[in-house]
PDB file of N, CA and C in Angstrom:
ATOM      1  N   UNK P   1      12.922 -23.459 -24.432  1.00  0.00           N
ATOM      2  CA  UNK P   1      13.393 -23.048 -23.124  1.00  0.00           C
ATOM      3  C   UNK P   1      13.305 -21.529 -22.998  1.00  0.00           C
ATOM      4  N   UNK P   2      13.634 -20.780 -24.027  1.00  0.00           N
ATOM      5  CA  UNK P   2      13.624 -19.327 -23.941  1.00  0.00           C
ATOM      6  C   UNK P   2      12.231 -18.730 -23.721  1.00  0.00           C
ATOM      7  N   UNK P   3      11.167 -19.253 -24.347  1.00  0.00           N
ATOM      8  CA  UNK P   3       9.853 -18.668 -24.050  1.00  0.00           C
ATOM      9  C   UNK P   3       9.464 -18.808 -22.576  1.00  0.00           C
ATOM     10  N   UNK P   4       9.797 -19.924 -21.952  1.00  0.00           N
ATOM     11  CA  UNK P   4       9.492 -20.074 -20.533  1.00  0.00           C
ATOM     12  C   UNK P   4      10.334 -19.116 -19.697  1.00  0.00           C
ATOM     13  N   UNK P   5      11.579 -18.910 -20.083  1.00  0.00           N
ATOM     14  CA  UNK P   5      12.434 -17.990 -19.350  1.00  0.00           C
ATOM     15  C   UNK P   5      11.916 -16.558 -19.457  1.00  0.00           C
ATOM     16  N   UNK P   6      11.379 -16.193 -20.620  1.00  0.00           N
ATOM     17  CA  UNK P   6      10.816 -14.853 -20.791  1.00  0.00           C
ATOM     18  C   UNK P   6       9.634 -14.614 -19.870  1.00  0.00           C
ATOM     19  N   UNK P   7       8.794 -15.619 -19.716  1.00  0.00           N
ATOM     20  CA  UNK P   7       7.650 -15.468 -18.815  1.00  0.00           C
ATOM     21  C   UNK P   7       8.109 -15.363 -17.366  1.00  0.00           C
ATOM     22  N   UNK P   8       9.107 -16.140 -16.980  1.00  0.00           N
ATOM     23  CA  UNK P   8       9.632 -16.064 -15.615  1.00  0.00           C
ATOM     24  C   UNK P   8      10.259 -14.694 -15.380  1.00  0.00           C
ATOM     25  N   UNK P   9      10.986 -14.183 -16.362  1.00  0.00           N
ATOM     26  CA  UNK P   9      11.577 -12.855 -16.223  1.00  0.00           C
ATOM     27  C   UNK P   9      10.498 -11.793 -16.096  1.00  0.00           C
ATOM     28  N   UNK P  10       9.399 -11.946 -16.832  1.00  0.00           N
ATOM     29  CA  UNK P  10       8.287 -11.007 -16.721  1.00  0.00           C
ATOM     30  C   UNK P  10       7.636 -11.113 -15.349  1.00  0.00           C
ATOM     31  N   UNK P  11       7.390 -12.321 -14.902  1.00  0.00           N
ATOM     32  CA  UNK P  11       6.695 -12.518 -13.628  1.00  0.00           C
ATOM     33  C   UNK P  11       7.525 -12.015 -12.452  1.00  0.00           C
ATOM     34  N   UNK P  12       8.819 -12.237 -12.487  1.00  0.00           N
ATOM     35  CA  UNK P  12       9.669 -11.828 -11.361  1.00  0.00           C
ATOM     36  C   UNK P  12      10.179 -10.406 -11.573  1.00  0.00           C
ATOM     37  N   UNK P  13      10.685 -10.113 -12.743  1.00  0.00           N
ATOM     38  CA  UNK P  13      11.322  -8.828 -12.991  1.00  0.00           C
ATOM     39  C   UNK P  13      10.369  -7.661 -13.125  1.00  0.00           C
ATOM     40  N   UNK P  14       9.141  -7.912 -13.509  1.00  0.00           N
ATOM     41  CA  UNK P  14       8.198  -6.808 -13.679  1.00  0.00           C
ATOM     42  C   UNK P  14       7.177  -6.727 -12.562  1.00  0.00           C
ATOM     43  N   UNK P  15       6.807  -7.840 -11.988  1.00  0.00           N
ATOM     44  CA  UNK P  15       5.761  -7.812 -10.979  1.00  0.00           C
ATOM     45  C   UNK P  15       6.255  -7.308  -9.626  1.00  0.00           C
ATOM     46  N   UNK P  16       7.524  -7.471  -9.325  1.00  0.00           N
ATOM     47  CA  UNK P  16       8.060  -6.940  -8.073  1.00  0.00           C
ATOM     48  C   UNK P  16       8.037  -5.410  -8.062  1.00  0.00           C
ATOM     49  N   UNK P  17       8.533  -4.726  -9.101  1.00  0.00           N
ATOM     50  CA  UNK P  17       8.399  -3.268  -9.116  1.00  0.00           C
ATOM     51  C   UNK P  17       6.945  -2.809  -9.225  1.00  0.00           C
ATOM     52  N   UNK P  18       6.110  -3.580  -9.912  1.00  0.00           N
ATOM     53  CA  UNK P  18       4.690  -3.214 -10.004  1.00  0.00           C
ATOM     54  C   UNK P  18       4.036  -3.273  -8.628  1.00  0.00           C
ATOM     55  N   UNK P  19       4.372  -4.277  -7.837  1.00  0.00           N
ATOM     56  CA  UNK P  19       3.832  -4.378  -6.480  1.00  0.00           C
ATOM     57  C   UNK P  19       4.329  -3.218  -5.624  1.00  0.00           C
ATOM     58  N   UNK P  20       5.587  -2.852  -5.775  1.00  0.00           N
ATOM     59  CA  UNK P  20       6.126  -1.712  -5.021  1.00  0.00           C
ATOM     60  C   UNK P  20       5.423  -0.420  -5.442  1.00  0.00           C
ATOM     61  N   UNK P  21       5.144  -0.272  -6.712  1.00  0.00           N
ATOM     62  CA  UNK P  21       4.415   0.894  -7.218  1.00  0.00           C
ATOM     63  C   UNK P  21       3.026   0.977  -6.604  1.00  0.00           C
ATOM     64  N   UNK P  22       2.334  -0.147  -6.565  1.00  0.00           N
ATOM     65  CA  UNK P  22       0.985  -0.168  -6.001  1.00  0.00           C
ATOM     66  C   UNK P  22       1.014   0.202  -4.520  1.00  0.00           C
ATOM     67  N   UNK P  23       1.967  -0.327  -3.773  1.00  0.00           N
ATOM     68  CA  UNK P  23       2.067  -0.026  -2.341  1.00  0.00           C
ATOM     69  C   UNK P  23       2.384   1.457  -2.118  1.00  0.00           C
ATOM     70  N   UNK P  24       3.289   2.011  -2.912  1.00  0.00           N
ATOM     71  CA  UNK P  24       3.639   3.426  -2.751  1.00  0.00           C
ATOM     72  C   UNK P  24       2.433   4.318  -3.043  1.00  0.00           C
ATOM     73  N   UNK P  25       1.717   4.030  -4.099  1.00  0.00           N
ATOM     74  CA  UNK P  25       0.545   4.832  -4.444  1.00  0.00           C
ATOM     75  C   UNK P  25      -0.555   4.645  -3.409  1.00  0.00           C
ATOM     76  N   UNK P  26      -0.754   3.416  -2.933  1.00  0.00           N
ATOM     77  CA  UNK P  26      -1.829   3.148  -1.968  1.00  0.00           C
ATOM     78  C   UNK P  26      -1.548   3.777  -0.611  1.00  0.00           C
ATOM     79  N   UNK P  27      -0.286   3.932  -0.246  1.00  0.00           N
ATOM     80  CA  UNK P  27       0.029   4.482   1.071  1.00  0.00           C
ATOM     81  C   UNK P  27       0.280   5.984   1.062  1.00  0.00           C
ATOM     82  N   UNK P  28       0.207   6.617  -0.090  1.00  0.00           N
ATOM     83  CA  UNK P  28       0.362   8.067  -0.147  1.00  0.00           C
ATOM     84  C   UNK P  28      -0.857   8.708   0.500  1.00  0.00           C
ATOM     85  N   UNK P  29      -0.648   9.528   1.521  1.00  0.00           N
ATOM     86  CA  UNK P  29      -1.789  10.098   2.250  1.00  0.00           C
ATOM     87  C   UNK P  29      -2.659  10.991   1.371  1.00  0.00           C
ATOM     88  N   UNK P  30      -3.940  10.817   1.492  1.00  0.00           N
ATOM     89  CA  UNK P  30      -4.997  11.608   0.847  1.00  0.00           C
ATOM     90  C   UNK P  30      -4.878  11.681  -0.681  1.00  0.00           C
ATOM     91  N   UNK P  31      -4.254  10.716  -1.291  1.00  0.00           N
ATOM     92  CA  UNK P  31      -4.197  10.693  -2.752  1.00  0.00           C
ATOM     93  C   UNK P  31      -5.405   9.961  -3.317  1.00  0.00           C
ATOM     94  N   UNK P  32      -5.736   8.830  -2.711  1.00  0.00           N
ATOM     95  CA  UNK P  32      -6.835   7.995  -3.179  1.00  0.00           C
ATOM     96  C   UNK P  32      -7.887   7.863  -2.090  1.00  0.00           C
ATOM     97  N   UNK P  33      -9.113   7.536  -2.487  1.00  0.00           N
ATOM     98  CA  UNK P  33     -10.106   7.208  -1.467  1.00  0.00           C
ATOM     99  C   UNK P  33      -9.683   5.961  -0.683  1.00  0.00           C
ATOM    100  N   UNK P  34     -10.211   5.835   0.516  1.00  0.00           N
ATOM    101  CA  UNK P  34      -9.818   4.734   1.394  1.00  0.00           C
ATOM    102  C   UNK P  34     -10.083   3.367   0.772  1.00  0.00           C
ATOM    103  N   UNK P  35     -11.220   3.207   0.092  1.00  0.00           N
ATOM    104  CA  UNK P  35     -11.558   1.914  -0.475  1.00  0.00           C
ATOM    105  C   UNK P  35     -10.564   1.500  -1.560  1.00  0.00           C
ATOM    106  N   UNK P  36     -10.068   2.466  -2.314  1.00  0.00           N
ATOM    107  CA  UNK P  36      -9.114   2.139  -3.373  1.00  0.00           C
ATOM    108  C   UNK P  36      -7.728   1.878  -2.800  1.00  0.00           C
ATOM    109  N   UNK P  37      -7.386   2.603  -1.742  1.00  0.00           N
ATOM    110  CA  UNK P  37      -6.112   2.334  -1.066  1.00  0.00           C
ATOM    111  C   UNK P  37      -6.104   0.943  -0.460  1.00  0.00           C
ATOM    112  N   UNK P  38      -7.202   0.568   0.186  1.00  0.00           N
ATOM    113  CA  UNK P  38      -7.285  -0.772   0.786  1.00  0.00           C
ATOM    114  C   UNK P  38      -7.313  -1.863  -0.278  1.00  0.00           C
ATOM    115  N   UNK P  39      -7.874  -1.567  -1.432  1.00  0.00           N
ATOM    116  CA  UNK P  39      -7.880  -2.549  -2.519  1.00  0.00           C
ATOM    117  C   UNK P  39      -6.485  -2.750  -3.100  1.00  0.00           C
ATOM    118  N   UNK P  40      -5.600  -1.782  -2.896  1.00  0.00           N
ATOM    119  CA  UNK P  40      -4.245  -1.902  -3.424  1.00  0.00           C
ATOM    120  C   UNK P  40      -3.403  -2.947  -2.712  1.00  0.00           C
ATOM    121  N   UNK P  41      -3.683  -3.193  -1.440  1.00  0.00           N
ATOM    122  CA  UNK P  41      -2.884  -4.171  -0.691  1.00  0.00           C
ATOM    123  C   UNK P  41      -3.045  -5.598  -1.214  1.00  0.00           C
ATOM    124  N   UNK P  42      -4.272  -6.091  -1.427  1.00  0.00           N
ATOM    125  CA  UNK P  42      -4.374  -7.435  -2.017  1.00  0.00           C
ATOM    126  C   UNK P  42      -3.823  -7.507  -3.438  1.00  0.00           C
ATOM    127  N   UNK P  43      -3.981  -6.416  -4.181  1.00  0.00           N
ATOM    128  CA  UNK P  43      -3.427  -6.398  -5.548  1.00  0.00           C
ATOM    129  C   UNK P  43      -1.914  -6.552  -5.489  1.00  0.00           C
ATOM    130  N   UNK P  44      -1.257  -5.816  -4.586  1.00  0.00           N
ATOM    131  CA  UNK P  44       0.200  -5.914  -4.458  1.00  0.00           C
ATOM    132  C   UNK P  44       0.620  -7.297  -3.997  1.00  0.00           C
ATOM    133  N   UNK P  45      -0.125  -7.882  -3.066  1.00  0.00           N
ATOM    134  CA  UNK P  45       0.208  -9.225  -2.591  1.00  0.00           C
ATOM    135  C   UNK P  45       0.071 -10.250  -3.709  1.00  0.00           C
ATOM    136  N   UNK P  46      -0.965 -10.130  -4.510  1.00  0.00           N
ATOM    137  CA  UNK P  46      -1.129 -11.054  -5.631  1.00  0.00           C
ATOM    138  C   UNK P  46      -0.062 -10.850  -6.695  1.00  0.00           C
ATOM    139  N   UNK P  47       0.392  -9.614  -6.865  1.00  0.00           N
ATOM    140  CA  UNK P  47       1.454  -9.364  -7.847  1.00  0.00           C
ATOM    141  C   UNK P  47       2.763 -10.028  -7.422  1.00  0.00           C
ATOM    142  N   UNK P  48       3.003 -10.078  -6.122  1.00  0.00           N
ATOM    143  CA  UNK P  48       4.222 -10.756  -5.652  1.00  0.00           C
ATOM    144  C   UNK P  48       4.154 -12.258  -5.888  1.00  0.00           C
ATOM    145  N   UNK P  49       2.947 -12.791  -5.949  1.00  0.00           N
ATOM    146  CA  UNK P  49       2.763 -14.227  -6.174  1.00  0.00           C
ATOM    147  C   UNK P  49       2.316 -14.527  -7.599  1.00  0.00           C
ATOM    148  N   UNK P  50       2.569 -13.616  -8.518  1.00  0.00           N
ATOM    149  CA  UNK P  50       2.058 -13.744  -9.883  1.00  0.00           C
ATOM    150  C   UNK P  50       2.732 -14.887 -10.618  1.00  0.00           C
ATOM    151  N   UNK P  51       1.984 -15.937 -10.836  1.00  0.00           N
ATOM    152  CA  UNK P  51       2.457 -17.036 -11.671  1.00  0.00           C
ATOM    153  C   UNK P  51       1.499 -17.266 -12.835  1.00  0.00           C
ATOM    154  N   UNK P  52       0.409 -16.513 -12.832  1.00  0.00           N
ATOM    155  CA  UNK P  52      -0.557 -16.598 -13.922  1.00  0.00           C
ATOM    156  C   UNK P  52      -0.851 -15.189 -14.416  1.00  0.00           C
ATOM    157  N   UNK P  53      -1.674 -15.082 -15.415  1.00  0.00           N
ATOM    158  CA  UNK P  53      -1.972 -13.798 -16.033  1.00  0.00           C
ATOM    159  C   UNK P  53      -2.986 -13.006 -15.213  1.00  0.00           C
ATOM    160  N   UNK P  54      -3.786 -13.644 -14.370  1.00  0.00           N
ATOM    161  CA  UNK P  54      -4.850 -12.962 -13.623  1.00  0.00           C
ATOM    162  C   UNK P  54      -4.329 -11.808 -12.767  1.00  0.00           C
ATOM    163  N   UNK P  55      -3.240 -11.958 -11.996  1.00  0.00           N
ATOM    164  CA  UNK P  55      -2.766 -10.795 -11.239  1.00  0.00           C
ATOM    165  C   UNK P  55      -2.306  -9.642 -12.128  1.00  0.00           C
ATOM    166  N   UNK P  56      -1.787  -9.958 -13.295  1.00  0.00           N
ATOM    167  CA  UNK P  56      -1.375  -8.900 -14.211  1.00  0.00           C
ATOM    168  C   UNK P  56      -2.595  -8.139 -14.722  1.00  0.00           C
ATOM    169  N   UNK P  57      -3.688  -8.840 -14.955  1.00  0.00           N
ATOM    170  CA  UNK P  57      -4.921  -8.182 -15.368  1.00  0.00           C
ATOM    171  C   UNK P  57      -5.509  -7.386 -14.208  1.00  0.00           C
ATOM    172  N   UNK P  58      -5.349  -7.886 -12.992  1.00  0.00           N
ATOM    173  CA  UNK P  58      -5.820  -7.173 -11.812  1.00  0.00           C
ATOM    174  C   UNK P  58      -5.066  -5.854 -11.651  1.00  0.00           C
ATOM    175  N   UNK P  59      -3.788  -5.838 -11.974  1.00  0.00           N
ATOM    176  CA  UNK P  59      -3.009  -4.606 -11.940  1.00  0.00           C
ATOM    177  C   UNK P  59      -3.582  -3.592 -12.927  1.00  0.00           C
ATOM    178  N   UNK P  60      -3.927  -4.031 -14.113  1.00  0.00           N
ATOM    179  CA  UNK P  60      -4.503  -3.131 -15.112  1.00  0.00           C
ATOM    180  C   UNK P  60      -5.832  -2.562 -14.645  1.00  0.00           C
ATOM    181  N   UNK P  61      -6.649  -3.390 -14.008  1.00  0.00           N
ATOM    182  CA  UNK P  61      -7.946  -2.924 -13.501  1.00  0.00           C
ATOM    183  C   UNK P  61      -7.732  -1.913 -12.381  1.00  0.00           C
ATOM    184  N   UNK P  62      -6.771  -2.180 -11.485  1.00  0.00           N
ATOM    185  CA  UNK P  62      -6.521  -1.268 -10.375  1.00  0.00           C
ATOM    186  C   UNK P  62      -5.990   0.073 -10.882  1.00  0.00           C
ATOM    187  N   UNK P  63      -5.097   0.037 -11.856  1.00  0.00           N
ATOM    188  CA  UNK P  63      -4.563   1.272 -12.426  1.00  0.00           C
ATOM    189  C   UNK P  63      -5.662   2.053 -13.136  1.00  0.00           C
ATOM    190  N   UNK P  64      -6.564   1.358 -13.827  1.00  0.00           N
ATOM    191  CA  UNK P  64      -7.689   2.047 -14.474  1.00  0.00           C
ATOM    192  C   UNK P  64      -8.587   2.703 -13.428  1.00  0.00           C
ATOM    193  N   UNK P  65      -8.828   2.018 -12.302  1.00  0.00           N
ATOM    194  CA  UNK P  65      -9.649   2.601 -11.235  1.00  0.00           C
ATOM    195  C   UNK P  65      -8.962   3.824 -10.638  1.00  0.00           C
ATOM    196  N   UNK P  66      -7.644   3.771 -10.470  1.00  0.00           N
ATOM    197  CA  UNK P  66      -6.904   4.925  -9.953  1.00  0.00           C
ATOM    198  C   UNK P  66      -6.995   6.088 -10.935  1.00  0.00           C
ATOM    199  N   UNK P  67      -6.849   5.819 -12.212  1.00  0.00           N
ATOM    200  CA  UNK P  67      -6.916   6.880 -13.220  1.00  0.00           C
ATOM    201  C   UNK P  67      -8.291   7.545 -13.230  1.00  0.00           C
ATOM    202  N   UNK P  68      -9.340   6.749 -13.202  1.00  0.00           N
ATOM    203  CA  UNK P  68     -10.689   7.312 -13.209  1.00  0.00           C
ATOM    204  C   UNK P  68     -10.941   8.108 -11.932  1.00  0.00           C
ATOM    205  N   UNK P  69     -10.487   7.592 -10.807  1.00  0.00           N
ATOM    206  CA  UNK P  69     -10.684   8.290  -9.534  1.00  0.00           C
ATOM    207  C   UNK P  69      -9.946   9.621  -9.522  1.00  0.00           C
ATOM    208  N   UNK P  70      -8.711   9.630  -9.971  1.00  0.00           N
ATOM    209  CA  UNK P  70      -7.953  10.879 -10.000  1.00  0.00           C
ATOM    210  C   UNK P  70      -8.504  11.855 -11.027  1.00  0.00           C
ATOM    211  N   UNK P  71      -9.020  11.335 -12.118  1.00  0.00           N
ATOM    212  CA  UNK P  71      -9.582  12.183 -13.160  1.00  0.00           C
ATOM    213  C   UNK P  71     -10.851  12.865 -12.677  1.00  0.00           C
ATOM    214  N   UNK P  72     -11.659  12.142 -11.901  1.00  0.00           N
ATOM    215  CA  UNK P  72     -12.933  12.678 -11.424  1.00  0.00           C
ATOM    216  C   UNK P  72     -12.794  13.514 -10.160  1.00  0.00           C
ATOM    217  N   UNK P  73     -11.668  13.449  -9.491  1.00  0.00           N
ATOM    218  CA  UNK P  73     -11.507  14.203  -8.246  1.00  0.00           C
ATOM    219  C   UNK P  73     -11.312  15.687  -8.566  1.00  0.00           C
ATOM    220  N   UNK P  74     -11.785  16.544  -7.672  1.00  0.00           N
ATOM    221  CA  UNK P  74     -11.604  17.978  -7.923  1.00  0.00           C
ATOM    222  C   UNK P  74     -10.141  18.374  -7.827  1.00  0.00           C
ATOM    223  N   UNK P  75      -9.763  19.325  -8.631  1.00  0.00           N
ATOM    224  CA  UNK P  75      -8.395  19.810  -8.643  1.00  0.00           C
ATOM    225  C   UNK P  75      -8.210  20.741  -7.445  1.00  0.00           C
ATOM    226  N   UNK P  76      -7.222  20.480  -6.596  1.00  0.00           N
ATOM    227  CA  UNK P  76      -7.028  21.376  -5.455  1.00  0.00           C
ATOM    228  C   UNK P  76      -6.558  22.747  -5.925  1.00  0.00           C
ATOM    229  N   UNK P  77      -7.114  23.745  -5.310  1.00  0.00           N
ATOM    230  CA  UNK P  77      -6.719  25.103  -5.683  1.00  0.00           C
ATOM    231  C   UNK P  77      -5.570  25.552  -4.807  1.00  0.00           C
ATOM    232  N   UNK P  78      -4.608  26.178  -5.409  1.00  0.00           N
ATOM    233  CA  UNK P  78      -3.450  26.684  -4.696  1.00  0.00           C
ATOM    234  C   UNK P  78      -3.679  28.172  -4.458  1.00  0.00           C
ATOM    235  N   UNK P  79      -3.637  28.600  -3.201  1.00  0.00           N
ATOM    236  CA  UNK P  79      -3.853  30.030  -2.949  1.00  0.00           C
ATOM    237  C   UNK P  79      -2.706  30.858  -3.520  1.00  0.00           C
ATOM    238  N   UNK P  80      -3.064  31.937  -4.129  1.00  0.00           N
ATOM    239  CA  UNK P  80      -2.040  32.818  -4.687  1.00  0.00           C
ATOM    240  C   UNK P  80      -1.762  33.934  -3.684  1.00  0.00           C
ATOM    241  N   UNK P  81      -0.520  34.212  -3.513  1.00  0.00           N
ATOM    242  CA  UNK P  81      -0.111  35.267  -2.608  1.00  0.00           C
ATOM    243  C   UNK P  81       0.267  36.498  -3.432  1.00  0.00           C
ATOM    244  N   UNK P  82      -0.260  37.676  -3.062  1.00  0.00           N
ATOM    245  CA  UNK P  82       0.057  38.879  -3.854  1.00  0.00           C
ATOM    246  C   UNK P  82       1.486  39.348  -3.691  1.00  0.00           C
TER     247      UNK P  82
END
């Protein structure tokens, strides 16, 4: 009984904040390219319905895409005032 309860706790207790994280990052203005922001909405919706491992793997893929995109984006320069 406990192994099944652990999976339910993972699916409900971890995927709800993960979906909220994806939505917050996807809706932050000018942080991500439009295609990656739009891809975040289905990922978040699938995370809310996560009953299998596939949405959890989709979260990992989306986070990897965000990391690569942010890593490759140019660093904004902050003007220095004398």
